[in-house]
Structure formats: C-alpha cells, structure tokens
Short mmCIF file of C-alpha atoms in Angstrom, two decimals:
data_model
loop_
_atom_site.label_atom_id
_atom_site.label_comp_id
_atom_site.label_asym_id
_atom_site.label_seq_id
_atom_site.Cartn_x
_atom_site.Cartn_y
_atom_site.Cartn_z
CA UNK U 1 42.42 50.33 -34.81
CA UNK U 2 41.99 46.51 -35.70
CA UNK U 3 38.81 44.87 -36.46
CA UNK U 4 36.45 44.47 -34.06
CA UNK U 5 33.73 42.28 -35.74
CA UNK U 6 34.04 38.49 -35.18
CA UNK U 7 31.99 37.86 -38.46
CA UNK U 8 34.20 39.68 -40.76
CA UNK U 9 37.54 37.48 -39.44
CA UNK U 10 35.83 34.96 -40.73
CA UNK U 11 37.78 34.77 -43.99
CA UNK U 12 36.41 34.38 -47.53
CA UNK U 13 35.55 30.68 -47.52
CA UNK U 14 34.54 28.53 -50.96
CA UNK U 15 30.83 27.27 -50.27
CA UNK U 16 30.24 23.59 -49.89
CA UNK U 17 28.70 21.92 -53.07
CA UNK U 18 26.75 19.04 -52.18
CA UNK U 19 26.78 16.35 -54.49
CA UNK U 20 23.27 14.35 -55.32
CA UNK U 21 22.87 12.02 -52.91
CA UNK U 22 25.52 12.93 -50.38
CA UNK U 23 24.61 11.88 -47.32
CA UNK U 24 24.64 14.96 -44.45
CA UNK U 25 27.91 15.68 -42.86
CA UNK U 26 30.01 12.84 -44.10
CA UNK U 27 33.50 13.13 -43.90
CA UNK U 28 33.87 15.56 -46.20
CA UNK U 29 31.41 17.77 -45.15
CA UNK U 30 32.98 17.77 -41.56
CA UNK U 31 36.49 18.55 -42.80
CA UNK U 32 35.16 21.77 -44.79
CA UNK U 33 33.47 22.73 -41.51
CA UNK U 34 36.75 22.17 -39.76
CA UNK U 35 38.75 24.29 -41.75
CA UNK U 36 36.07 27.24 -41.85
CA UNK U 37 36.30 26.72 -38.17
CA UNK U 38 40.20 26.59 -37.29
CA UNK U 39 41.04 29.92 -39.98
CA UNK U 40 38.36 31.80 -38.08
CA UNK U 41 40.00 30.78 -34.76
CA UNK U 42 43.67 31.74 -36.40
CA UNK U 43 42.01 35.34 -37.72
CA UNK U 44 40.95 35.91 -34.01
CA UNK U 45 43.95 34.87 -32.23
CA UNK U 46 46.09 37.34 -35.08
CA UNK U 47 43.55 39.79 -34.27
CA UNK U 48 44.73 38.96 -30.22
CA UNK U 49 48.46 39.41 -31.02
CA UNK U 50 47.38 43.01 -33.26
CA UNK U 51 45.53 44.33 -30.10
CA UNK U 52 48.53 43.64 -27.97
CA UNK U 53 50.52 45.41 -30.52
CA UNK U 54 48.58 48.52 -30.44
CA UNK U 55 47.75 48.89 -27.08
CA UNK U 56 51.69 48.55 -26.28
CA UNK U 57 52.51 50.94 -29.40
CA UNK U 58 49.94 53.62 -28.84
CA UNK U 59 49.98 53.57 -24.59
CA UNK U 60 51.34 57.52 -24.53
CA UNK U 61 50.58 59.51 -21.19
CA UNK U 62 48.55 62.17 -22.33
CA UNK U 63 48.91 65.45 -19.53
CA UNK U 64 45.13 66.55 -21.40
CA UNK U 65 42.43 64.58 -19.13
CA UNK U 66 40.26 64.91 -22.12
CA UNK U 67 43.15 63.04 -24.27
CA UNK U 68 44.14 60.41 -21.74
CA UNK U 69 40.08 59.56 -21.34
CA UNK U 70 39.82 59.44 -25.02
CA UNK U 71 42.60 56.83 -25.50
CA UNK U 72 41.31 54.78 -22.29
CA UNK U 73 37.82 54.81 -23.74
CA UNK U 74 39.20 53.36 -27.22
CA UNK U 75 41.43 50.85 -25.21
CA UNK U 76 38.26 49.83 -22.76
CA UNK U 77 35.96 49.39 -26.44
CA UNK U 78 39.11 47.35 -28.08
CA UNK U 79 39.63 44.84 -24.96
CA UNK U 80 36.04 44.44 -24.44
CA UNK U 81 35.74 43.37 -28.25
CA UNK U 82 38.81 40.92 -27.79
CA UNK U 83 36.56 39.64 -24.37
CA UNK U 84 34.01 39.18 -26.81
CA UNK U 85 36.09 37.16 -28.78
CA UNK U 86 38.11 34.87 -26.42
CA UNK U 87 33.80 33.66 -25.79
CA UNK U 88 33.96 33.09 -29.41
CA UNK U 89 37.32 30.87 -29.38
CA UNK U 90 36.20 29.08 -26.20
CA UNK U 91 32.83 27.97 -28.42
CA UNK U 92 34.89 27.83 -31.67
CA UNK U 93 36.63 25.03 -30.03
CA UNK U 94 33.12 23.53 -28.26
CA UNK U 95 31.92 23.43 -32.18
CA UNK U 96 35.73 21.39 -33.04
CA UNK U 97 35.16 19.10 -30.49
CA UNK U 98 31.73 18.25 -31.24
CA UNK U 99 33.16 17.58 -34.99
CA UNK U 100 35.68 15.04 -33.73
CA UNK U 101 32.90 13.03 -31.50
CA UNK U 102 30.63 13.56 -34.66
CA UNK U 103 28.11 15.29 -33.33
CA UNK U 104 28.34 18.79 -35.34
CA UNK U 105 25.31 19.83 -37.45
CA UNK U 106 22.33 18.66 -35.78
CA UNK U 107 20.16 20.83 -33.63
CA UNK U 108 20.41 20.21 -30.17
CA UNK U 109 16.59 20.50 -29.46
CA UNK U 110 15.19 18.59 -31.61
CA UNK U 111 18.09 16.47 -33.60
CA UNK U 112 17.16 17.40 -37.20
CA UNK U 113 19.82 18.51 -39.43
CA UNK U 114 20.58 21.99 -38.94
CA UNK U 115 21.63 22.85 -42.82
CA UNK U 116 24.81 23.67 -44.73
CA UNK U 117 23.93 27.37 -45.50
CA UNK U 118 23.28 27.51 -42.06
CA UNK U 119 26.40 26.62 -40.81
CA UNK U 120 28.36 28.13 -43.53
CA UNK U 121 26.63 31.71 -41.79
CA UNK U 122 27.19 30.62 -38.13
CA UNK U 123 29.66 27.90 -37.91
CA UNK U 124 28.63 27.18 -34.48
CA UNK U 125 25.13 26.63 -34.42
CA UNK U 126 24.06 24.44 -32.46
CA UNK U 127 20.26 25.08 -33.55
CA UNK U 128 17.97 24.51 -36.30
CA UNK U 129 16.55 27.97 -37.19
CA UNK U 130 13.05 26.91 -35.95
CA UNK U 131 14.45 26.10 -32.89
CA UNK U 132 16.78 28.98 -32.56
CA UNK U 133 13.84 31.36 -33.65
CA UNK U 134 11.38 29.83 -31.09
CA UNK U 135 14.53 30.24 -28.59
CA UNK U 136 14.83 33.40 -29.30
CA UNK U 137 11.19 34.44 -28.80
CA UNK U 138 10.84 32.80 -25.53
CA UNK U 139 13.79 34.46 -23.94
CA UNK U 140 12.24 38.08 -25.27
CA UNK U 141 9.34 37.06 -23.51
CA UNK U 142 10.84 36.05 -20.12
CA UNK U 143 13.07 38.72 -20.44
CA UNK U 144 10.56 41.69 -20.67
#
C-alpha cells in the first residue's frame, strides 16, 4: 500500500547554512524554500498517480462480504489520505505563491520572522511558534 504520511514525502533535503550576516530570506534563502516546496508537491502528486495504480490493479470482486469490506475499508483509508493530501498541495502552492510576492517566512500574526529550522520542519508555516502555540491553545479552549 503506498505511503500515507505527507511528512515522510517530503524528501531528504540538505539544511540551509546561513552565512554571518545574511540577511533573512534573501534570494537565496527563498529559492531553497522553493525547491523543498515543489519536490514535496512532485512526491505527492507521484504518490496520486501510485494510488490510482493500486486501486485500478487491486479492484477484485471479492464473493466473501468480509473480503470485499476489507478491501473497501483499505481503499476508503487510502483515498481519504490522498484527500488529505490534495489540502496539502492546494496550501503547498498558497506557501509558492506567497514566495513569488515575497511574503514567505514571516508570521502572519505578528510579522516577526518565523525561523529557518522552522520552516525547514513545516514548509508552510505561516506562524511563528509563539503564535502558533498561543493559536493552538485558544482553539483547545473554544473547542472544549
């Protein structure tokens, strides 16, 4: 069965070495996020065409009920991981765009720079972790 976590398609990746001095996402800087960005869209749309693949290949109509459940169980998990990660293309390319109006690694709440570690982890932050953590506890609160 292919791969079903978004993280893991995100391909080993050289870490960005700052230089002293460098000002925060130059041109440079933008590019490497770029790249990370557009192979972890390609791994996801590969892992699109692999799902199609399988789910054509493996479609058999089992006369067991127990059998055929079993196989529409694993296809319902596999499409809604490949649901989950269309969302994650659709913001993949919200995080490209905001690279080429040059407006990628600042936090959206409160403008400071959100950090390259940060963005190496979760190339689409759009939060400082402050403000992502304070985020975070607010909606547990409302939510509960």
């Amino acid at each position: 069965m292919p791969n079903t976590n978004p993280e893991s398609l995100m391909k080993d990746f050289t870490p960005y070495v700052a230089a002293e001095g460098e000002e925060y996402m130059n041109e440079k800087q933008l590019a490497h996020f770029k790249n990370i960005l557009l192979n972890w869209k390609q791994n996801l749309m590969e892992e699109v065409d692999r799902t199609v693949h399988h789910l054509k290949e493996e479609a058999v109509n089992y006369a067991d009920p127990n059998d055929r459940a079993s196989q529409e169980e694993e296809f319902s998990l596999e499409l809604r991981a490949r649901d989950r990660e269309r969302k994650l293309v659709k913001k993949i390319n919200q995080t490209i765009e905001r690279i080429n109006e040059d407006d990628y690694g600042f936090c959206d709440e409160c403008g400071i720079e959100i950090g390259i570690r940060r963005l190496e982890a979760r190339p689409t932050a759009s939060m400082c972790i402050d403000c992502k953590t304070l985020a975070e506890i607010k909606e547990k609160q409302i939510g509960n």
